[in-house]
PDB file of C-alpha atoms in Angstrom:
ATOM      1  CA  MET A 320     -13.318  17.189  -9.365  1.00 52.00           C
ATOM      2  CA  ILE A 321     -12.942  15.401  -5.912  1.00 74.00           C
ATOM      3  CA  ASN A 322     -12.851  17.785  -3.024  1.00 84.00           C
ATOM      4  CA  VAL A 323     -10.685  15.406  -0.571  1.00 94.00           C
ATOM      5  CA  CYS A 324      -9.100  18.005   1.508  1.00 95.00           C
ATOM      6  CA  THR A 325     -12.424  19.385   3.679  1.00 93.00           C
ATOM      7  CA  PRO A 326     -15.311  16.532   1.746  1.00 94.00           C
ATOM      8  CA  SER A 327     -18.522  17.342   2.683  1.00 94.00           C
ATOM      9  CA  ARG A 328     -20.232  16.489   6.154  1.00 95.00           C
ATOM     10  CA  ASP A 329     -22.313  13.799   4.659  1.00 95.00           C
ATOM     11  CA  GLU A 330     -18.885  12.719   3.012  1.00 95.00           C
ATOM     12  CA  GLN A 331     -17.990  12.081   6.827  1.00 95.00           C
ATOM     13  CA  GLN A 332     -20.234  10.188   7.213  1.00 96.00           C
ATOM     14  CA  GLU A 333     -20.329   7.715   5.105  1.00 95.00           C
ATOM     15  CA  ILE A 334     -16.848   7.291   5.106  1.00 96.00           C
ATOM     16  CA  ALA A 335     -16.937   6.862   8.665  1.00 97.00           C
ATOM     17  CA  GLN A 336     -20.179   4.448   8.070  1.00 95.00           C
ATOM     18  CA  ALA A 337     -17.715   1.929   6.697  1.00 95.00           C
ATOM     19  CA  LEU A 338     -14.631   2.378   8.595  1.00 96.00           C
ATOM     20  CA  SER A 339     -16.975   1.017  10.983  1.00 95.00           C
ATOM     21  CA  ARG A 340     -17.824  -2.294   9.020  1.00 93.00           C
ATOM     22  CA  ILE A 341     -13.860  -3.689   9.251  1.00 95.00           C
ATOM     23  CA  PRO A 342     -14.131  -6.269  11.197  1.00 93.00           C
ATOM     24  CA  LYS A 343     -11.964  -5.763  13.706  1.00 92.00           C
ATOM     25  CA  GLN A 344     -11.707  -9.840  15.110  1.00 92.00           C
ATOM     26  CA  PRO A 345     -11.364 -11.547  11.234  1.00 93.00           C
ATOM     27  CA  LEU A 346     -11.939 -15.380  10.570  1.00 92.00           C
ATOM     28  CA  PHE A 347      -9.468 -16.515   7.528  1.00 94.00           C
ATOM     29  CA  SER A 348      -9.923 -18.560   5.416  1.00 92.00           C
ATOM     30  CA  PRO A 349      -6.572 -20.983   4.964  1.00 92.00           C
ATOM     31  CA  ASP A 350      -6.150 -19.356   2.220  1.00 92.00           C
ATOM     32  CA  PHE A 351      -3.533 -16.534   1.147  1.00 93.00           C
ATOM     33  CA  GLU A 352      -1.606 -15.262  -1.845  1.00 96.00           C
ATOM     34  CA  VAL A 353       2.142 -13.932  -0.705  1.00 97.00           C
ATOM     35  CA  ASP A 354       3.818 -11.445  -3.650  1.00 96.00           C
ATOM     36  CA  ARG A 355       6.960  -9.796  -4.556  1.00 96.00           C
ATOM     37  CA  GLY A 356       8.765  -8.553  -7.250  1.00 95.00           C
ATOM     38  CA  ARG A 357      10.142  -5.623  -9.325  1.00 93.00           C
ATOM     39  CA  SER A 358       8.815  -3.173 -10.787  1.00 91.00           C
ATOM     40  CA  THR A 359      10.282  -0.181 -13.513  1.00 87.00           C
ATOM     41  CA  LEU A 360       8.877   3.494 -12.624  1.00 77.00           C
ATOM     42  CA  ASP A 361       7.173   6.052 -14.977  1.00 69.00           C
ATOM     43  CA  GLU A 362       9.506   8.965 -15.370  1.00 53.00           C
ATOM     44  CA  ARG A 363       8.089  10.183 -18.403  1.00 46.00           C
ATOM     45  CA  ALA A 364       7.003  13.984 -15.566  1.00 42.00           C
ATOM     46  CA  GLU A 365      11.088  13.324 -15.054  1.00 44.00           C
ATOM     47  CA  PHE A 366      12.366  12.826 -18.359  1.00 37.00           C
ATOM     48  CA  LEU A 367      10.774  16.571 -19.129  1.00 38.00           C
ATOM     49  CA  GLU A 368      12.775  18.207 -16.865  1.00 44.00           C
ATOM     50  CA  ALA A 369      14.858  20.508 -18.475  1.00 43.00           C
ATOM     51  CA  GLY A 370      18.973  19.062 -17.285  1.00 45.00           C
ATOM     52  CA  ALA A 371      16.875  15.873 -16.545  1.00 45.00           C
ATOM     53  CA  GLY A 372      19.546  13.040 -17.590  1.00 48.00           C
ATOM     54  CA  LEU A 373      19.472  10.576 -20.334  1.00 47.00           C
ATOM     55  CA  ALA A 374      21.603   7.986 -19.834  1.00 49.00           C
ATOM     56  CA  ALA A 375      20.164   7.799 -15.988  1.00 53.00           C
ATOM     57  CA  ALA A 376      18.903   4.469 -15.082  1.00 57.00           C
ATOM     58  CA  PRO A 377      15.077   4.031 -14.431  1.00 65.00           C
ATOM     59  CA  ALA A 378      14.400   4.096 -10.921  1.00 86.00           C
ATOM     60  CA  SER A 379      12.114   1.337  -9.589  1.00 88.00           C
ATOM     61  CA  ALA A 380      10.238  -0.307  -7.141  1.00 93.00           C
ATOM     62  CA  ASN A 381      10.636  -3.078  -4.763  1.00 95.00           C
ATOM     63  CA  TRP A 382       6.758  -4.116  -3.908  1.00 96.00           C
ATOM     64  CA  VAL A 383       5.349  -7.215  -1.256  1.00 97.00           C
ATOM     65  CA  ARG A 384       1.794  -8.389  -1.449  1.00 98.00           C
ATOM     66  CA  ILE A 385      -0.156 -10.828   1.159  1.00 98.00           C
ATOM     67  CA  ARG A 386      -4.377 -11.488   0.277  1.00 98.00           C
ATOM     68  CA  ARG A 387      -6.109 -13.058   2.442  1.00 97.00           C
ATOM     69  CA  GLU A 388      -9.501 -14.011   1.875  1.00 95.00           C
ATOM     70  CA  PHE A 389     -12.708 -13.300   5.235  1.00 94.00           C
ATOM     71  CA  ALA A 390     -14.099 -17.123   6.185  1.00 87.00           C
ATOM     72  CA  VAL A 391     -17.859 -15.811   6.884  1.00 80.00           C
ATOM     73  CA  GLN A 392     -19.666 -13.829   4.719  1.00 74.00           C
ATOM     74  CA  ALA A 393     -19.320 -10.731   6.320  1.00 78.00           C
ATOM     75  CA  LEU A 394     -19.060  -7.013   4.444  1.00 85.00           C
ATOM     76  CA  PHE A 395     -16.224  -7.109   2.721  1.00 93.00           C
ATOM     77  CA  ALA A 396     -14.078 -10.311   0.940  1.00 94.00           C
ATOM     78  CA  THR A 397     -11.196 -10.093   0.966  1.00 96.00           C
ATOM     79  CA  VAL A 398      -8.554  -8.026   2.394  1.00 97.00           C
ATOM     80  CA  GLN A 399      -4.554  -7.419   0.568  1.00 98.00           C
ATOM     81  CA  TYR A 400      -2.181  -5.037   1.900  1.00 98.00           C
ATOM     82  CA  SER A 401       0.547  -3.526  -0.331  1.00 98.00           C
ATOM     83  CA  PHE A 402       4.716  -2.101   0.587  1.00 97.00           C
ATOM     84  CA  SER A 403       6.349  -0.476  -1.843  1.00 96.00           C
ATOM     85  CA  GLN A 404       9.383   0.989  -1.623  1.00 95.00           C
ATOM     86  CA  ASP A 405      11.779   2.478  -4.007  1.00 92.00           C
ATOM     87  CA  GLU A 406      14.164   5.350  -3.598  1.00 90.00           C
ATOM     88  CA  LYS A 407      12.427   7.747  -2.434  1.00 91.00           C
ATOM     89  CA  ASN A 408       9.663   6.779  -0.318  1.00 93.00           C
ATOM     90  CA  MET A 409       7.521   4.010   1.242  1.00 95.00           C
ATOM     91  CA  VAL A 410       3.732   3.455   0.970  1.00 96.00           C
ATOM     92  CA  GLU A 411       1.578   1.478   2.411  1.00 97.00           C
ATOM     93  CA  THR A 412      -1.533   0.584   1.201  1.00 98.00           C
ATOM     94  CA  LEU A 413      -4.838  -1.217   2.979  1.00 98.00           C
ATOM     95  CA  VAL A 414      -7.745  -2.846   0.523  1.00 98.00           C
ATOM     96  CA  PHE A 415     -10.236  -3.973   1.720  1.00 97.00           C
ATOM     97  CA  HIS A 416     -13.025  -5.726  -1.783  1.00 96.00           C
ATOM     98  CA  VAL A 417     -16.357  -5.829  -1.642  1.00 94.00           C
ATOM     99  CA  ARG A 418     -18.160  -8.984  -1.445  1.00 91.00           C
ATOM    100  CA  ASP A 419     -21.560  -8.076  -3.197  1.00 87.00           C
ATOM    101  CA  PRO A 420     -20.921  -4.348  -4.673  1.00 86.00           C
ATOM    102  CA  LYS A 421     -23.442  -2.184  -4.376  1.00 84.00           C
ATOM    103  CA  ASP A 422     -23.664   1.293  -3.676  1.00 85.00           C
ATOM    104  CA  LEU A 423     -18.956   0.453  -2.340  1.00 92.00           C
ATOM    105  CA  LEU A 424     -17.045  -1.382  -4.816  1.00 94.00           C
ATOM    106  CA  GLU A 425     -14.210  -1.156  -2.035  1.00 96.00           C
ATOM    107  CA  LEU A 426     -12.224   1.042   0.508  1.00 97.00           C
ATOM    108  CA  SER A 427      -8.504   1.706   0.507  1.00 98.00           C
ATOM    109  CA  ILE A 428      -6.532   3.605   3.338  1.00 98.00           C
ATOM    110  CA  GLU A 429      -3.464   4.855   2.195  1.00 98.00           C
ATOM    111  CA  ASP A 430      -0.325   6.013   4.135  1.00 96.00           C
ATOM    112  CA  SER A 431       3.451   6.371   3.829  1.00 94.00           C
ATOM    113  CA  ALA A 432       7.147   7.440   4.903  1.00 91.00           C
ATOM    114  CA  SER A 433       9.971   8.946   3.529  1.00 89.00           C
ATOM    115  CA  ASN A 434      12.917   5.733   2.792  1.00 83.00           C
ATOM    116  CA  VAL A 435      15.400   7.863   5.181  1.00 81.00           C
ATOM    117  CA  THR A 436      15.019   4.126   7.403  1.00 84.00           C
ATOM    118  CA  SER A 437      14.240   0.426   6.931  1.00 90.00           C
ATOM    119  CA  ALA A 438      11.123  -0.808   6.501  1.00 93.00           C
ATOM    120  CA  ALA A 439      11.219  -3.008   9.297  1.00 93.00           C
ATOM    121  CA  VAL A 440      11.594   0.779  11.316  1.00 93.00           C
ATOM    122  CA  MET A 441       9.104   1.557   9.898  1.00 94.00           C
ATOM    123  CA  LEU A 442       6.327  -1.002  10.074  1.00 94.00           C
ATOM    124  CA  ALA A 443       7.300  -1.455  13.724  1.00 93.00           C
ATOM    125  CA  ALA A 444       6.378   2.549  14.249  1.00 91.00           C
ATOM    126  CA  SER A 445       1.966   4.171  13.898  1.00 89.00           C
ATOM    127  CA  THR A 446       2.762   5.434  10.869  1.00 91.00           C
ATOM    128  CA  PRO A 447      -0.591   7.811  10.457  1.00 95.00           C
ATOM    129  CA  ALA A 448      -2.987   7.273   7.737  1.00 97.00           C
ATOM    130  CA  THR A 449      -2.811   9.946   4.889  1.00 96.00           C
ATOM    131  CA  ARG A 450      -5.543   9.476   2.468  1.00 97.00           C
ATOM    132  CA  ILE A 451      -8.255   6.471   2.347  1.00 98.00           C
ATOM    133  CA  ARG A 452     -10.521   6.888  -0.330  1.00 97.00           C
ATOM    134  CA  MET A 453     -14.585   4.105  -1.335  1.00 96.00           C
ATOM    135  CA  GLU A 454     -14.707   3.619  -4.579  1.00 95.00           C
ATOM    136  CA  ARG A 455     -18.124   3.446  -5.776  1.00 93.00           C
ATOM    137  CA  PHE A 456     -20.746   1.676  -7.950  1.00 89.00           C
ATOM    138  CA  GLY A 457     -22.038   4.239 -10.050  1.00 88.00           C
ATOM    139  CA  LYS A 458     -20.499   7.504  -8.282  1.00 90.00           C
ATOM    140  CA  SER A 459     -17.360   8.814  -8.229  1.00 91.00           C
ATOM    141  CA  SER A 460     -15.598   8.342  -4.886  1.00 94.00           C
ATOM    142  CA  LEU A 461     -15.299   9.513  -2.064  1.00 95.00           C
ATOM    143  CA  VAL A 462     -11.425  10.131  -0.846  1.00 96.00           C
ATOM    144  CA  LEU A 463     -10.130  12.600   2.108  1.00 97.00           C
ATOM    145  CA  ALA A 464      -6.294  12.899   2.526  1.00 97.00           C
ATOM    146  CA  ARG A 465      -3.589  15.010   3.900  1.00 95.00           C
ATOM    147  CA  CYS A 466      -3.142  18.061   2.980  1.00 95.00           C
ATOM    148  CA  PHE A 467      -0.043  20.287   3.216  1.00 91.00           C
ATOM    149  CA  ALA A 468       0.810  24.121   2.509  1.00 90.00           C
ATOM    150  CA  THR A 469       1.377  24.946  -0.843  1.00 87.00           C
ATOM    151  CA  GLU A 470       2.649  28.025  -2.562  1.00 85.00           C
ATOM    152  CA  ARG A 471      -0.781  28.028  -3.551  1.00 84.00           C
ATOM    153  CA  GLY A 472      -1.930  29.157  -0.292  1.00 87.00           C
ATOM    154  CA  PRO A 473      -1.693  27.649   3.981  1.00 92.00           C
ATOM    155  CA  ALA A 474      -2.047  24.045   4.913  1.00 91.00           C
ATOM    156  CA  PRO A 475      -6.447  23.644   5.235  1.00 92.00           C
ATOM    157  CA  ASP A 476      -8.440  22.711   8.413  1.00 93.00           C
ATOM    158  CA  GLN A 477      -8.390  19.660   9.337  1.00 95.00           C
ATOM    159  CA  SER A 478      -9.167  18.783  12.511  1.00 95.00           C
ATOM    160  CA  ALA A 479     -12.619  17.934  11.889  1.00 95.00           C
ATOM    161  CA  TYR A 480     -11.253  14.841  10.014  1.00 96.00           C
ATOM    162  CA  GLU A 481      -8.842  13.486  12.679  1.00 97.00           C
ATOM    163  CA  PRO A 482     -11.256  10.491  13.366  1.00 97.00           C
ATOM    164  CA  LEU A 483     -11.692   9.456  10.949  1.00 97.00           C
ATOM    165  CA  PHE A 484      -7.970   9.205  10.545  1.00 98.00           C
ATOM    166  CA  GLU A 485      -7.259   7.942  13.527  1.00 97.00           C
ATOM    167  CA  GLY A 486      -9.981   5.849  12.684  1.00 97.00           C
ATOM    168  CA  ALA A 487      -8.441   4.317   9.987  1.00 98.00           C
ATOM    169  CA  SER A 488      -4.887   4.235  11.707  1.00 97.00           C
ATOM    170  CA  ALA A 489      -5.805   2.233  14.089  1.00 97.00           C
ATOM    171  CA  ILE A 490      -7.252  -0.305  11.243  1.00 97.00           C
ATOM    172  CA  VAL A 491      -3.971  -0.106   9.376  1.00 97.00           C
ATOM    173  CA  GLY A 492      -2.401  -0.661  12.195  1.00 96.00           C
ATOM    174  CA  ARG A 493      -4.606  -3.253  13.227  1.00 97.00           C
ATOM    175  CA  TYR A 494      -4.346  -5.555   9.757  1.00 97.00           C
ATOM    176  CA  ARG A 495      -0.739  -5.038  10.205  1.00 96.00           C
ATOM    177  CA  ALA A 496      -0.668  -7.672  13.871  1.00 96.00           C
ATOM    178  CA  LEU A 497      -3.074  -9.866  11.710  1.00 97.00           C
ATOM    179  CA  LEU A 498      -1.346  -9.636   8.495  1.00 97.00           C
ATOM    180  CA  ARG A 499       2.037 -10.311  10.420  1.00 96.00           C
ATOM    181  CA  THR A 500       3.472  -7.779   8.461  1.00 97.00           C
ATOM    182  CA  ARG A 501       6.715  -6.865  10.354  1.00 95.00           C
ATOM    183  CA  ARG A 502       7.609 -10.431   9.373  1.00 96.00           C
ATOM    184  CA  VAL A 503       6.973 -11.296   6.101  1.00 97.00           C
ATOM    185  CA  VAL A 504       7.463  -7.880   4.698  1.00 97.00           C
ATOM    186  CA  PRO A 505      11.392  -7.958   4.902  1.00 96.00           C
ATOM    187  CA  GLU A 506      11.403 -10.867   4.335  1.00 96.00           C
ATOM    188  CA  GLU A 507      10.053 -10.734   0.758  1.00 96.00           C
ATOM    189  CA  LEU A 508      11.901  -7.322   0.288  1.00 95.00           C
ATOM    190  CA  ASN A 509      15.342  -8.668   1.160  1.00 94.00           C
ATOM    191  CA  ARG A 510      14.909 -11.884  -1.275  1.00 93.00           C
ATOM    192  CA  THR A 511      13.826  -9.418  -4.076  1.00 92.00           C
ATOM    193  CA  ARG A 512      16.972  -7.573  -3.848  1.00 87.00           C
ATOM    194  CA  SER A 513      19.060 -10.791  -3.756  1.00 87.00           C
ATOM    195  CA  GLU A 514      17.067 -12.577  -6.732  1.00 80.00           C
ATOM    196  CA  GLY A 515      18.139  -8.808  -8.116  1.00 62.00           C
ATOM    197  CA  VAL A 516      21.564 -10.200  -7.612  1.00 55.00           C
ATOM    198  CA  THR A 517      22.651 -11.240 -10.951  1.00 49.00           C
ATOM    199  CA  LYS A 518      25.261 -14.243  -9.811  1.00 53.00           C
ATOM    200  CA  PRO A 519      26.496 -16.842 -11.628  1.00 52.00           C
ATOM    201  CA  ASP A 520      25.526 -20.016 -11.260  1.00 52.00           C
ATOM    202  CA  PRO A 521      27.687 -22.173  -8.759  1.00 54.00           C
ATOM    203  CA  GLY A 522      26.744 -25.754 -10.070  1.00 54.00           C
ATOM    204  CA  GLU A 523      27.642 -23.571 -13.443  1.00 50.00           C
ATOM    205  CA  GLN A 524      31.574 -24.856 -14.843  1.00 49.00           C
ATOM    206  CA  THR A 525      32.316 -22.163 -16.704  1.00 47.00           C
ATOM    207  CA  GLU A 526      35.342 -22.214 -20.068  1.00 51.00           C
ATOM    208  CA  ALA A 527      38.631 -21.242 -18.758  1.00 49.00           C
ATOM    209  CA  PRO A 528      40.264 -18.347 -20.115  1.00 49.00           C
ATOM    210  CA  LYS A 529      42.839 -19.087 -23.023  1.00 51.00           C
ATOM    211  CA  GLY A 530      46.628 -19.254 -21.124  1.00 53.00           C
ATOM    212  CA  ALA A 531      45.315 -20.056 -17.606  1.00 48.00           C
ATOM    213  CA  ARG A 532      46.579 -22.229 -15.634  1.00 49.00           C
ATOM    214  CA  LYS A 533      43.985 -25.335 -14.687  1.00 46.00           C
TER     215      LYS A 533
END
């Protein structure tokens, strides 16, 4: 079972080493991708809850993805940024894919915020990282996540992991700027919302109702 709240000292060092190898001033190749869309969320768990409405419309999330390739032979080959927004939350995920996987396959950093404001406001703020994940070849993943108090007990002491969280947060902030997310994400989300609204094509003529004047 992965210990996401209090990883060992050796695991902390491995996470810190991976974070330190992320380029601070990367050179990107000219190639890039920007995708957007809407996905229906899996609500099977909520469906089983007592009193769940059978006629309720399925929840969905609008999302934007940006991908860039590193131009030099560094540890990482590509970086992919994603922003997802549903009725309750906004989530940012930054994923670095390794060029020549050996021990490490990919490194991801995630942060989130309640959907009580706009995406533009969240992107302008310094949202702290809440999850760091290392996918390793032939080994279990390493994960460090913010853990909070539950009904079973108080929140664990994670003061020793603050440097890792702070470093990960700084990386997200830096790549927000490098990938121009503050401009691209709100624009693409607005396009996704407008495409979800069905409107008649102004160039398409519809048949007039019977009895209507022409």
